[in-house]
Backbone as numpy.savetxt, mean C-alpha at the origin, in Angstrom:
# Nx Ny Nz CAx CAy CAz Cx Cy Cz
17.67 0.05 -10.10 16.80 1.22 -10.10 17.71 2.45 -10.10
17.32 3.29 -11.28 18.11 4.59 -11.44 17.64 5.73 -10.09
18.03 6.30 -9.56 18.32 7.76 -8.71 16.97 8.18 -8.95
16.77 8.67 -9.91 15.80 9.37 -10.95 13.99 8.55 -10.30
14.63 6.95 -10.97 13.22 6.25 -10.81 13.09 5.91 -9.20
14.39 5.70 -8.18 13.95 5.80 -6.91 13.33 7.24 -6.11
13.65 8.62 -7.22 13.18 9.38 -6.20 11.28 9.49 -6.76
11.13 9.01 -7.75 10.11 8.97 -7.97 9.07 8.26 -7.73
9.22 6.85 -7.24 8.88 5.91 -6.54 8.82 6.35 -4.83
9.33 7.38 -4.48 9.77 7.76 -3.23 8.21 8.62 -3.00
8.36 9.61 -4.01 7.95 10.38 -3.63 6.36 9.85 -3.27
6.31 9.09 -4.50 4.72 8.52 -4.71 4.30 7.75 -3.21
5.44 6.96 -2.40 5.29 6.50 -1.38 4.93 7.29 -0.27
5.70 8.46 -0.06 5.51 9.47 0.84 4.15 10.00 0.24
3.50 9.61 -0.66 2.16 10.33 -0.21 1.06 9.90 0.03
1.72 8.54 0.60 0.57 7.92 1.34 0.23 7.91 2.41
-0.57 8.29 3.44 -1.02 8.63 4.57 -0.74 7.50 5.04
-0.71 7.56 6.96 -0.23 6.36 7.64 -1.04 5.33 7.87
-2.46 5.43 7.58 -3.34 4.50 7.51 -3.08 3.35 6.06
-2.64 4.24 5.30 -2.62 3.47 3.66 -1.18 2.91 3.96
-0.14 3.14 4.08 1.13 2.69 4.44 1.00 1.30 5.23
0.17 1.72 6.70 0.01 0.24 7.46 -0.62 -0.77 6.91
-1.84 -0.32 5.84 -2.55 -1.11 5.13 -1.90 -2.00 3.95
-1.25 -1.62 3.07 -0.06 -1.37 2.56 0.89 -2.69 2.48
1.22 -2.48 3.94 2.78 -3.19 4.93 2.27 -4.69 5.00
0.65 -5.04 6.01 -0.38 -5.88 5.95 -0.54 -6.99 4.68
-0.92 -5.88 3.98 -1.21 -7.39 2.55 0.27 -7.34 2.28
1.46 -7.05 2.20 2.30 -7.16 1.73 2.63 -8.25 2.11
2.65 -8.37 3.48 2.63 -9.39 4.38 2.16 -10.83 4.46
0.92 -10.65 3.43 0.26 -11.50 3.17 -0.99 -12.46 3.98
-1.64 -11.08 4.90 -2.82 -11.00 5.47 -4.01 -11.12 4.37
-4.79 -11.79 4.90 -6.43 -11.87 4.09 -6.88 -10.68 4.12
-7.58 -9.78 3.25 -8.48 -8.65 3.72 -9.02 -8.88 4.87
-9.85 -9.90 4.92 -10.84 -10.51 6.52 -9.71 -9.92 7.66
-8.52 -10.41 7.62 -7.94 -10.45 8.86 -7.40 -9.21 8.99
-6.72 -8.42 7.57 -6.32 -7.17 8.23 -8.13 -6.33 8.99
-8.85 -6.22 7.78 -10.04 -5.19 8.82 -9.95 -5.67 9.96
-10.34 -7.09 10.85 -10.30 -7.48 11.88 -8.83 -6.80 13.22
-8.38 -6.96 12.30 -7.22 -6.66 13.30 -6.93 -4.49 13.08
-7.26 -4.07 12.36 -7.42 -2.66 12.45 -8.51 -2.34 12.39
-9.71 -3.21 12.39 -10.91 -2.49 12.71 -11.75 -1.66 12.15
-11.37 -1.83 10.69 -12.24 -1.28 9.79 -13.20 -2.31 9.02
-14.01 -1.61 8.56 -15.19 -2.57 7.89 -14.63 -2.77 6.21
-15.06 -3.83 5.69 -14.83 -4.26 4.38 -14.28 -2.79 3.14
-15.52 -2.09 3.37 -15.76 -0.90 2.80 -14.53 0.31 2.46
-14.34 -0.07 3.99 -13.16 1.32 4.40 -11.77 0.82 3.67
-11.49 -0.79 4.15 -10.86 -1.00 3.34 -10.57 -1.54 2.37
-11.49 -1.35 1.52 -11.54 -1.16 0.24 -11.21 0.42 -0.70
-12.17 1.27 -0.06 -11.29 2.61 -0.05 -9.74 2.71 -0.47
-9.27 2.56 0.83 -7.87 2.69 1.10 -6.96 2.01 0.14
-7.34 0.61 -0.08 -6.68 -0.18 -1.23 -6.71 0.49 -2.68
-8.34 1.06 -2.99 -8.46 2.47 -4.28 -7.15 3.29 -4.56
-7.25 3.71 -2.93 -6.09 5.15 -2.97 -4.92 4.67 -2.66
-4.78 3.74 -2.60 -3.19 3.18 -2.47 -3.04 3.20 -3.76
-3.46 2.33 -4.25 -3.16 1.97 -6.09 -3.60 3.25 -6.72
-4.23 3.98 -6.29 -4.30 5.36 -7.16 -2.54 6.39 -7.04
-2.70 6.76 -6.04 -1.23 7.08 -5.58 0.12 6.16 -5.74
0.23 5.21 -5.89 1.45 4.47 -6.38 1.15 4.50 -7.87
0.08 4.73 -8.42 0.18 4.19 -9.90 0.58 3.26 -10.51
-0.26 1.96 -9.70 -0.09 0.50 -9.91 -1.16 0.02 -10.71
-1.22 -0.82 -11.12 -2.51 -1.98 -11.95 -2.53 -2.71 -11.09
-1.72 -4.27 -10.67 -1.92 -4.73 -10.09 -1.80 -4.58 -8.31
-2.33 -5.07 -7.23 -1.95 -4.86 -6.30 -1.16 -5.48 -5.48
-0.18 -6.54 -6.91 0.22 -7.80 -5.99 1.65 -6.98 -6.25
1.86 -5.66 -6.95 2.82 -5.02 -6.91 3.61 -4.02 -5.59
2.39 -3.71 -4.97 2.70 -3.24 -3.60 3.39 -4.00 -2.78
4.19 -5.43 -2.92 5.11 -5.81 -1.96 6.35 -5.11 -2.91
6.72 -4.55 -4.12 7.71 -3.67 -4.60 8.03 -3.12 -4.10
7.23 -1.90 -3.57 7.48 -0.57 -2.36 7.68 -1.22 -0.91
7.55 -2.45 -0.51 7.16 -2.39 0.47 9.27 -3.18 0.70
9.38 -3.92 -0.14 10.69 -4.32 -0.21 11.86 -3.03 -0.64
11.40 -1.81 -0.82 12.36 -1.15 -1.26 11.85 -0.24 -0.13
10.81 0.22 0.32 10.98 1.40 1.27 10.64 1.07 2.63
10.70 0.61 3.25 10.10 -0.38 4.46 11.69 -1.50 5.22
């Protein structure tokens, strides 16, 4: 990864709020949806949301790409 494409990947990371980050960290992890809401306490809905604006803000397609960021900035 060039300078260039890490600060840009950076930046996109830093603009994810700390709710989307922990959410994020979770499936990266390789939690069920079921179990992350359960364990942070949000309903299906909410996080579903959050998963939207994650992949909106990284500017991903898939979401099985978010262990990328999560191995490079984490």
């Amino acid at each position: 990864m060039t300078m260039n494409s890490f600060l840009k990947h950076y930046e996109k990371f830093m603009s994810l709020n700390q709710r989307e980050k922990e959410i994020r960290k979770l499936i990266a992890d390789g939690m069920t949806y079921e179990k992350i809401g359960s364990k942070i306490f949000i309903s299906p809905n909410t996080l579903r949301t959050h998963r939207i604006n994650i992949r909106i803000k990284l500017e991903i397609k898939a979401f099985r790409d978010v262990v990328r960021y999560v191995d490079n900035f984490c």
